[in-house]
């Protein structure tokens, strides 16, 4: 053990003896000062997802179980961008991507998965039951069915059908971004925001959480970009891009245009910047700035947002465009925040 680690352990031991012994038994690398559960997740849909996660976190459950249960709530709902009711690809098929990561660096992922309701749970099975990290396409579906996940009939939701029919009129292959947000400016609780077309303003659901033992986990699930090319994967199933967890430092998840998150290994970058001493918000902002440097003027046309949590229980977010909301739930608060953004 390094001298620094020894020093940290002994000084914390003297102040937090009881807590420390509990943490050591749990095998945590070092003690968090908070020991208090917290969950954050992307967009307005995060409020309901956090409530799902809190049923586990609030009962001293494990963060891994919480982040799976939390995003399953969104996968169950009818919305534009997550789960079987989401917008299809340009050929009319809903294809789903998801990944999950725990406090020990275990991770699992599925991509281009069709007709399975809970990709996040399949990703967890990949993590726990296979020697692999990632399964895609028909192989992922075959694995899911073998694991007992029912093969659902594809049936576009009314909203998705309408959106797809609208898109087919021009069949223009252009990313659609959620720039505008109709809710009040500034931080604090607010009602769900709707886009000008009436659609609920969110895309991928990414969630990161710390449990009462101070352990971190994260999850991320999406149908990806609406009307994407068939076979396209975004950042959400890619560990290090859509999600990254390092139990010594913190965790991050991303939302928005996946191609540009992948370009900078976004979530891993944010965690590494936190390791170097940045706060979660500073790290998210620095990652956004990298994308801005690469994209130049084209950055005006895209949305990417990062949402991070560090080992001390501090949270932060930053987006390219205004209008990115994230939900937070802890013992002290339950709120929907609006993140700061590069373009105002
Ligand atoms: N961030 C979701 C995607 O690009 O697929």
Short mmCIF file of N, CA, C and O in Angstrom, two decimals, residues 6-117:
data_model
loop_
_atom_site.label_atom_id
_atom_site.label_comp_id
_atom_site.label_asym_id
_atom_site.label_seq_id
_atom_site.Cartn_x
_atom_site.Cartn_y
_atom_site.Cartn_z
N UNK A 6 -1.79 4.83 2.96
CA UNK A 6 -1.69 4.51 4.40
C UNK A 6 -2.10 5.71 5.24
O UNK A 6 -2.85 5.60 6.20
N UNK A 7 -1.60 6.90 4.80
CA UNK A 7 -1.91 8.11 5.54
C UNK A 7 -3.41 8.37 5.53
O UNK A 7 -4.02 8.65 6.55
N UNK A 8 -4.00 8.25 4.35
CA UNK A 8 -5.45 8.49 4.22
C UNK A 8 -6.22 7.56 5.13
O UNK A 8 -7.11 7.97 5.85
N UNK A 9 -5.82 6.29 5.10
CA UNK A 9 -6.56 5.32 5.91
C UNK A 9 -6.44 5.64 7.39
O UNK A 9 -7.41 5.66 8.11
N UNK A 10 -5.18 5.95 7.86
CA UNK A 10 -5.02 6.12 9.29
C UNK A 10 -5.69 7.41 9.76
O UNK A 10 -6.34 7.43 10.80
N UNK A 11 -5.61 8.49 8.96
CA UNK A 11 -6.21 9.73 9.43
C UNK A 11 -7.73 9.62 9.42
O UNK A 11 -8.40 10.11 10.32
N UNK A 12 -8.27 8.95 8.43
CA UNK A 12 -9.73 8.81 8.38
C UNK A 12 -10.20 7.89 9.49
O UNK A 12 -11.21 8.10 10.13
N UNK A 13 -9.37 6.86 9.78
CA UNK A 13 -9.70 5.91 10.83
C UNK A 13 -9.95 6.63 12.16
O UNK A 13 -10.92 6.39 12.85
N UNK A 14 -9.04 7.61 12.48
CA UNK A 14 -9.16 8.25 13.78
C UNK A 14 -10.46 9.05 13.86
O UNK A 14 -11.05 9.16 14.91
N UNK A 15 -10.93 9.61 12.76
CA UNK A 15 -12.14 10.43 12.80
C UNK A 15 -13.42 9.63 12.62
O UNK A 15 -14.47 9.99 13.11
N UNK A 16 -13.34 8.59 11.88
CA UNK A 16 -14.58 7.88 11.50
C UNK A 16 -14.42 6.39 11.75
O UNK A 16 -14.65 5.57 10.86
N UNK A 17 -14.04 6.06 13.00
CA UNK A 17 -13.72 4.68 13.31
C UNK A 17 -14.77 3.66 12.92
O UNK A 17 -14.49 2.71 12.21
N UNK A 18 -16.00 3.93 13.32
CA UNK A 18 -17.05 2.96 13.06
C UNK A 18 -17.31 2.80 11.58
O UNK A 18 -17.38 1.70 11.05
N UNK A 19 -17.42 3.94 10.93
CA UNK A 19 -17.70 3.94 9.50
C UNK A 19 -16.59 3.22 8.75
O UNK A 19 -16.82 2.40 7.87
N UNK A 20 -15.36 3.51 9.18
CA UNK A 20 -14.21 2.92 8.51
C UNK A 20 -14.24 1.40 8.58
O UNK A 20 -13.99 0.71 7.60
N UNK A 21 -14.56 0.87 9.77
CA UNK A 21 -14.52 -0.58 9.89
C UNK A 21 -15.57 -1.20 8.97
O UNK A 21 -15.34 -2.22 8.34
N UNK A 22 -16.70 -0.52 8.83
CA UNK A 22 -17.73 -1.04 7.94
C UNK A 22 -17.23 -1.02 6.49
O UNK A 22 -17.40 -1.95 5.74
N UNK A 23 -16.56 0.09 6.13
CA UNK A 23 -16.09 0.20 4.76
C UNK A 23 -15.02 -0.84 4.46
O UNK A 23 -15.00 -1.41 3.38
N UNK A 24 -14.13 -1.06 5.41
CA UNK A 24 -13.07 -2.03 5.16
C UNK A 24 -13.65 -3.42 4.95
O UNK A 24 -13.24 -4.15 4.07
N UNK A 25 -14.68 -3.72 5.76
CA UNK A 25 -15.32 -5.03 5.59
C UNK A 25 -15.91 -5.16 4.19
O UNK A 25 -15.88 -6.19 3.58
N UNK A 26 -16.44 -4.01 3.69
CA UNK A 26 -17.05 -4.03 2.36
C UNK A 26 -15.99 -4.06 1.27
O UNK A 26 -16.31 -4.19 0.11
N UNK A 27 -14.71 -3.91 1.66
CA UNK A 27 -13.63 -4.00 0.69
C UNK A 27 -13.47 -2.76 -0.16
O UNK A 27 -12.87 -2.79 -1.22
N UNK A 28 -14.02 -1.63 0.29
CA UNK A 28 -13.89 -0.40 -0.48
C UNK A 28 -12.45 0.06 -0.47
O UNK A 28 -11.76 -0.08 0.53
N UNK A 29 -11.94 0.64 -1.57
CA UNK A 29 -10.55 1.06 -1.62
C UNK A 29 -10.23 2.17 -0.64
O UNK A 29 -9.17 2.24 -0.10
N UNK A 30 -11.15 3.09 -0.44
CA UNK A 30 -11.00 4.05 0.64
C UNK A 30 -12.37 4.60 1.00
O UNK A 30 -13.33 4.41 0.28
N UNK A 31 -12.40 5.31 2.12
CA UNK A 31 -13.69 5.72 2.68
C UNK A 31 -14.22 6.98 2.03
O UNK A 31 -13.48 7.92 1.80
N UNK A 32 -15.48 7.02 1.73
CA UNK A 32 -16.10 8.28 1.34
C UNK A 32 -16.52 8.98 2.61
O UNK A 32 -16.83 8.36 3.60
N UNK A 33 -16.54 10.31 2.56
CA UNK A 33 -16.92 11.07 3.74
C UNK A 33 -18.44 11.05 3.91
O UNK A 33 -18.95 11.34 4.96
N UNK A 34 -19.15 10.78 2.84
CA UNK A 34 -20.60 10.93 2.92
C UNK A 34 -21.26 9.66 3.44
O UNK A 34 -22.08 9.73 4.34
N UNK A 35 -20.94 8.52 2.87
CA UNK A 35 -21.60 7.27 3.23
C UNK A 35 -23.09 7.38 3.00
O UNK A 35 -23.90 6.73 3.66
N UNK A 36 -23.48 8.23 2.09
CA UNK A 36 -24.88 8.57 1.92
C UNK A 36 -25.26 8.35 0.47
O UNK A 36 -24.62 8.87 -0.43
N UNK A 37 -26.32 7.57 0.22
CA UNK A 37 -26.62 7.23 -1.16
C UNK A 37 -27.09 8.44 -1.99
O UNK A 37 -27.70 9.36 -1.46
N UNK A 38 -26.80 8.37 -3.27
CA UNK A 38 -27.21 9.44 -4.18
C UNK A 38 -27.33 8.83 -5.58
O UNK A 38 -26.57 7.92 -5.93
N UNK A 39 -28.29 9.33 -6.34
CA UNK A 39 -28.43 8.88 -7.74
C UNK A 39 -28.73 10.09 -8.61
O UNK A 39 -29.49 10.98 -8.21
N UNK A 40 -28.11 10.13 -9.78
CA UNK A 40 -28.40 11.18 -10.75
C UNK A 40 -28.65 10.52 -12.10
O UNK A 40 -28.05 9.49 -12.42
N UNK A 41 -29.53 11.12 -12.89
CA UNK A 41 -29.77 10.56 -14.22
C UNK A 41 -30.21 11.65 -15.18
O UNK A 41 -30.66 12.73 -14.78
N UNK A 42 -30.07 11.33 -16.47
CA UNK A 42 -30.23 12.34 -17.50
C UNK A 42 -31.69 12.64 -17.82
O UNK A 42 -32.53 11.74 -17.83
N UNK A 43 -31.95 13.88 -18.15
CA UNK A 43 -33.23 14.37 -18.65
C UNK A 43 -34.36 14.26 -17.62
O UNK A 43 -34.19 13.68 -16.55
N UNK A 44 -35.49 14.79 -18.03
CA UNK A 44 -36.67 14.81 -17.14
C UNK A 44 -37.13 13.41 -16.75
O UNK A 44 -37.65 13.20 -15.66
N UNK A 45 -36.95 12.48 -17.67
CA UNK A 45 -37.35 11.10 -17.37
C UNK A 45 -36.55 10.53 -16.21
O UNK A 45 -36.94 9.52 -15.61
N UNK A 46 -35.45 11.18 -15.86
CA UNK A 46 -34.63 10.74 -14.74
C UNK A 46 -35.35 10.80 -13.40
O UNK A 46 -35.00 10.07 -12.48
N UNK A 47 -36.36 11.66 -13.30
CA UNK A 47 -37.08 11.77 -12.02
C UNK A 47 -37.73 10.43 -11.68
O UNK A 47 -37.57 9.90 -10.57
N UNK A 48 -38.45 9.87 -12.65
CA UNK A 48 -39.12 8.58 -12.41
C UNK A 48 -38.08 7.46 -12.28
O UNK A 48 -38.23 6.54 -11.46
N UNK A 49 -37.03 7.54 -13.08
CA UNK A 49 -35.98 6.52 -13.03
C UNK A 49 -35.29 6.53 -11.66
O UNK A 49 -35.04 5.48 -11.06
N UNK A 50 -35.00 7.73 -11.16
CA UNK A 50 -34.37 7.84 -9.83
C UNK A 50 -35.26 7.25 -8.74
O UNK A 50 -34.77 6.62 -7.80
N UNK A 51 -36.58 7.49 -8.89
CA UNK A 51 -37.51 6.93 -7.88
C UNK A 51 -37.41 5.40 -7.89
O UNK A 51 -37.45 4.76 -6.83
N UNK A 52 -37.27 4.83 -9.08
CA UNK A 52 -37.10 3.37 -9.18
C UNK A 52 -35.80 2.92 -8.53
O UNK A 52 -35.76 1.91 -7.81
N UNK A 53 -34.74 3.68 -8.76
CA UNK A 53 -33.44 3.34 -8.16
C UNK A 53 -33.47 3.50 -6.65
O UNK A 53 -32.84 2.74 -5.90
N UNK A 54 -34.24 4.50 -6.20
CA UNK A 54 -34.24 4.81 -4.76
C UNK A 54 -34.88 3.70 -3.92
O UNK A 54 -34.55 3.53 -2.75
N UNK A 55 -35.77 2.92 -4.54
CA UNK A 55 -36.36 1.81 -3.80
C UNK A 55 -35.25 0.88 -3.30
O UNK A 55 -35.39 0.20 -2.30
N UNK A 56 -34.16 0.83 -4.02
CA UNK A 56 -33.02 -0.01 -3.63
C UNK A 56 -32.01 0.79 -2.81
O UNK A 56 -31.62 0.39 -1.71
N UNK A 57 -31.62 1.95 -3.32
CA UNK A 57 -30.60 2.75 -2.62
C UNK A 57 -31.07 3.18 -1.23
O UNK A 57 -30.29 3.18 -0.28
N UNK A 58 -32.35 3.54 -1.14
CA UNK A 58 -32.90 4.02 0.12
C UNK A 58 -33.04 2.92 1.16
O UNK A 58 -33.29 3.18 2.33
N UNK A 59 -32.88 1.68 0.73
CA UNK A 59 -32.94 0.55 1.66
C UNK A 59 -31.58 -0.13 1.80
O UNK A 59 -31.49 -1.34 1.94
N UNK A 60 -30.54 0.69 1.69
CA UNK A 60 -29.17 0.20 1.84
C UNK A 60 -28.78 -0.83 0.79
O UNK A 60 -27.91 -1.66 1.02
N UNK A 61 -29.45 -0.78 -0.37
CA UNK A 61 -29.12 -1.73 -1.44
C UNK A 61 -27.88 -1.32 -2.20
O UNK A 61 -27.31 -0.24 -1.99
N UNK A 62 -27.50 -2.19 -3.13
CA UNK A 62 -26.27 -1.98 -3.88
C UNK A 62 -26.53 -1.06 -5.08
O UNK A 62 -27.56 -1.17 -5.76
N UNK A 63 -25.58 -0.17 -5.35
CA UNK A 63 -25.75 0.78 -6.46
C UNK A 63 -25.99 0.04 -7.78
O UNK A 63 -26.79 0.49 -8.61
N UNK A 64 -25.34 -1.09 -7.98
CA UNK A 64 -25.52 -1.83 -9.24
C UNK A 64 -26.99 -2.21 -9.44
O UNK A 64 -27.54 -2.04 -10.53
N UNK A 65 -27.61 -2.74 -8.38
CA UNK A 65 -29.03 -3.12 -8.49
C UNK A 65 -29.90 -1.88 -8.73
O UNK A 65 -30.87 -1.93 -9.48
N UNK A 66 -29.52 -0.79 -8.09
CA UNK A 66 -30.31 0.44 -8.22
C UNK A 66 -30.26 0.99 -9.64
O UNK A 66 -31.30 1.38 -10.20
N UNK A 67 -29.07 1.01 -10.25
CA UNK A 67 -28.99 1.62 -11.59
C UNK A 67 -29.65 0.74 -12.64
O UNK A 67 -30.13 1.24 -13.67
N UNK A 68 -29.70 -0.56 -12.38
CA UNK A 68 -30.44 -1.43 -13.32
C UNK A 68 -31.95 -1.17 -13.15
O UNK A 68 -32.67 -0.91 -14.14
N UNK A 69 -32.42 -1.23 -11.90
CA UNK A 69 -33.87 -1.04 -11.66
C UNK A 69 -34.33 0.33 -12.12
O UNK A 69 -35.42 0.49 -12.67
N UNK A 70 -33.48 1.34 -11.90
CA UNK A 70 -33.86 2.72 -12.24
C UNK A 70 -34.14 2.90 -13.72
O UNK A 70 -35.20 3.40 -14.12
N UNK A 71 -33.21 2.47 -14.56
CA UNK A 71 -33.41 2.73 -16.00
C UNK A 71 -34.43 1.77 -16.61
O UNK A 71 -34.96 2.04 -17.69
N UNK A 72 -34.72 0.67 -15.93
CA UNK A 72 -35.81 -0.21 -16.40
C UNK A 72 -37.15 0.55 -16.39
O UNK A 72 -38.01 0.29 -17.21
N UNK A 73 -37.28 1.49 -15.46
CA UNK A 73 -38.51 2.30 -15.42
C UNK A 73 -38.68 3.04 -16.76
O UNK A 73 -39.76 3.06 -17.35
N UNK A 74 -37.60 3.61 -17.25
CA UNK A 74 -37.67 4.34 -18.53
C UNK A 74 -37.85 3.38 -19.69
O UNK A 74 -38.59 3.68 -20.64
N UNK A 75 -37.19 2.23 -19.63
CA UNK A 75 -37.38 1.24 -20.70
C UNK A 75 -38.83 0.76 -20.77
O UNK A 75 -39.30 0.36 -21.84
N UNK A 76 -39.52 0.80 -19.64
CA UNK A 76 -40.92 0.37 -19.59
C UNK A 76 -41.87 1.41 -20.14
O UNK A 76 -43.01 1.10 -20.49
N UNK A 77 -41.43 2.67 -20.16
CA UNK A 77 -42.36 3.74 -20.53
C UNK A 77 -42.38 3.93 -22.04
O UNK A 77 -41.48 3.48 -22.74
N UNK A 78 -43.40 4.58 -22.52
CA UNK A 78 -43.45 4.90 -23.95
C UNK A 78 -42.78 6.26 -24.13
O UNK A 78 -43.23 7.26 -23.59
N UNK A 79 -41.69 6.28 -24.84
CA UNK A 79 -41.05 7.57 -25.10
C UNK A 79 -40.24 7.50 -26.38
O UNK A 79 -40.08 6.44 -26.97
N UNK A 80 -39.70 8.65 -26.77
CA UNK A 80 -39.07 8.75 -28.09
C UNK A 80 -37.78 7.97 -28.22
O UNK A 80 -37.41 7.57 -29.31
N UNK A 81 -37.08 7.74 -27.07
CA UNK A 81 -35.66 7.48 -27.23
C UNK A 81 -35.11 6.32 -26.41
O UNK A 81 -33.89 6.08 -26.42
N UNK A 82 -35.97 5.66 -25.67
CA UNK A 82 -35.52 4.53 -24.85
C UNK A 82 -36.59 3.43 -24.92
O UNK A 82 -37.78 3.73 -24.85
N UNK A 83 -36.17 2.20 -25.05
CA UNK A 83 -37.11 1.08 -24.97
C UNK A 83 -37.83 0.79 -26.28
O UNK A 83 -37.64 1.47 -27.29
N UNK A 84 -38.68 -0.22 -26.23
CA UNK A 84 -39.30 -0.73 -27.46
C UNK A 84 -40.29 0.23 -28.11
O UNK A 84 -40.62 0.07 -29.28
N UNK A 85 -40.76 1.22 -27.33
CA UNK A 85 -41.72 2.18 -27.91
C UNK A 85 -41.04 3.35 -28.59
O UNK A 85 -41.70 4.29 -29.02
N UNK A 86 -39.72 3.30 -28.70
CA UNK A 86 -38.97 4.47 -29.16
C UNK A 86 -38.97 4.61 -30.68
O UNK A 86 -39.47 3.74 -31.40
N UNK A 87 -38.38 5.72 -31.15
CA UNK A 87 -38.28 5.94 -32.60
C UNK A 87 -37.44 4.85 -33.26
O UNK A 87 -36.40 4.45 -32.72
N UNK A 88 -37.84 4.40 -34.43
CA UNK A 88 -37.10 3.32 -35.11
C UNK A 88 -35.92 3.85 -35.91
O UNK A 88 -35.69 5.06 -35.98
N UNK A 89 -35.19 2.93 -36.52
CA UNK A 89 -34.15 3.34 -37.46
C UNK A 89 -34.80 3.70 -38.80
O UNK A 89 -36.02 3.64 -38.95
N UNK A 90 -34.00 4.07 -39.80
CA UNK A 90 -34.60 4.56 -41.05
C UNK A 90 -35.35 3.47 -41.80
O UNK A 90 -36.16 3.76 -42.67
N UNK A 91 -35.10 2.20 -41.45
CA UNK A 91 -35.83 1.10 -42.08
C UNK A 91 -37.07 0.69 -41.27
O UNK A 91 -37.74 -0.29 -41.61
N UNK A 92 -37.31 1.40 -40.18
CA UNK A 92 -38.54 1.16 -39.42
C UNK A 92 -38.40 0.18 -38.27
O UNK A 92 -39.39 -0.22 -37.67
N UNK A 93 -37.16 -0.18 -37.91
CA UNK A 93 -36.96 -1.14 -36.81
C UNK A 93 -36.39 -0.44 -35.58
O UNK A 93 -35.46 0.37 -35.70
N UNK A 94 -36.92 -0.80 -34.41
CA UNK A 94 -36.37 -0.26 -33.16
C UNK A 94 -35.18 -1.12 -32.76
O UNK A 94 -35.32 -2.34 -32.60
N UNK A 95 -34.03 -0.52 -32.61
CA UNK A 95 -32.84 -1.27 -32.18
C UNK A 95 -32.27 -0.59 -30.94
O UNK A 95 -32.16 0.64 -30.90
N UNK A 96 -31.94 -1.39 -29.95
CA UNK A 96 -31.63 -0.85 -28.63
C UNK A 96 -30.18 -1.12 -28.21
O UNK A 96 -29.61 -2.17 -28.55
N UNK A 97 -29.61 -0.16 -27.49
CA UNK A 97 -28.24 -0.25 -26.99
C UNK A 97 -28.25 0.01 -25.49
O UNK A 97 -28.98 0.90 -25.03
N UNK A 98 -27.41 -0.69 -24.75
CA UNK A 98 -27.34 -0.44 -23.30
C UNK A 98 -26.02 -0.95 -22.73
O UNK A 98 -25.41 -1.86 -23.29
N UNK A 99 -25.61 -0.34 -21.63
CA UNK A 99 -24.45 -0.89 -20.91
C UNK A 99 -24.57 -0.60 -19.42
O UNK A 99 -25.35 0.25 -18.98
N UNK A 100 -23.78 -1.35 -18.67
CA UNK A 100 -23.83 -1.25 -17.20
C UNK A 100 -22.42 -1.50 -16.65
O UNK A 100 -21.65 -2.25 -17.29
N UNK A 101 -22.08 -0.86 -15.56
CA UNK A 101 -20.73 -1.04 -14.99
C UNK A 101 -20.81 -0.94 -13.48
O UNK A 101 -21.54 -0.10 -12.94
N UNK A 102 -20.05 -1.79 -12.78
CA UNK A 102 -20.12 -1.78 -11.32
C UNK A 102 -18.84 -1.24 -10.68
O UNK A 102 -17.93 -0.78 -11.38
N UNK A 103 -18.79 -1.34 -9.37
CA UNK A 103 -17.69 -0.73 -8.61
C UNK A 103 -16.38 -1.49 -8.74
O UNK A 103 -15.34 -1.00 -8.33
N UNK A 104 -16.46 -2.69 -9.29
CA UNK A 104 -15.23 -3.49 -9.39
C UNK A 104 -14.65 -3.44 -10.80
O UNK A 104 -13.72 -4.19 -11.11
N UNK A 105 -15.22 -2.61 -11.66
CA UNK A 105 -14.74 -2.56 -13.04
C UNK A 105 -15.38 -3.63 -13.92
O UNK A 105 -15.04 -3.76 -15.09
N UNK A 106 -16.34 -4.39 -13.37
CA UNK A 106 -17.09 -5.32 -14.21
C UNK A 106 -18.02 -4.52 -15.11
O UNK A 106 -18.62 -3.53 -14.66
N UNK A 107 -18.17 -4.97 -16.35
CA UNK A 107 -19.08 -4.24 -17.23
C UNK A 107 -19.66 -5.17 -18.29
O UNK A 107 -19.07 -6.22 -18.61
N UNK A 108 -20.83 -4.79 -18.78
CA UNK A 108 -21.51 -5.57 -19.81
C UNK A 108 -22.29 -4.65 -20.71
O UNK A 108 -22.70 -3.56 -20.30
N UNK A 109 -22.49 -5.10 -21.94
CA UNK A 109 -23.11 -4.21 -22.92
C UNK A 109 -23.82 -5.00 -24.01
O UNK A 109 -23.40 -6.11 -24.36
N UNK A 110 -24.90 -4.42 -24.54
CA UNK A 110 -25.55 -4.98 -25.73
C UNK A 110 -25.76 -3.85 -26.73
O UNK A 110 -26.02 -2.71 -26.36
N UNK A 111 -25.65 -4.19 -28.01
CA UNK A 111 -25.88 -3.20 -29.05
C UNK A 111 -26.72 -3.80 -30.16
O UNK A 111 -26.71 -5.02 -30.38
N UNK A 112 -27.47 -2.93 -30.85
CA UNK A 112 -28.28 -3.36 -31.99
C UNK A 112 -29.17 -4.55 -31.60
O UNK A 112 -29.32 -5.51 -32.34
N UNK A 113 -29.77 -4.44 -30.43
CA UNK A 113 -30.62 -5.51 -29.91
C UNK A 113 -32.07 -5.21 -30.29
O UNK A 113 -32.57 -4.11 -30.04
N UNK A 114 -32.73 -6.21 -30.87
CA UNK A 114 -34.12 -6.01 -31.31
C UNK A 114 -35.07 -6.89 -30.51
O UNK A 114 -34.73 -8.01 -30.12
N UNK A 115 -36.28 -6.35 -30.28
CA UNK A 115 -37.43 -7.08 -29.74
C UNK A 115 -37.22 -7.60 -28.30
O UNK A 115 -37.82 -8.60 -27.91
N UNK A 116 -36.37 -6.94 -27.56
CA UNK A 116 -36.18 -7.30 -26.14
C UNK A 116 -36.47 -6.05 -25.32
O UNK A 116 -35.92 -4.97 -25.59
N UNK A 117 -37.33 -6.22 -24.31
CA UNK A 117 -37.83 -5.05 -23.60
C UNK A 117 -36.80 -4.37 -22.69
O UNK A 117 -36.82 -3.16 -22.53
#
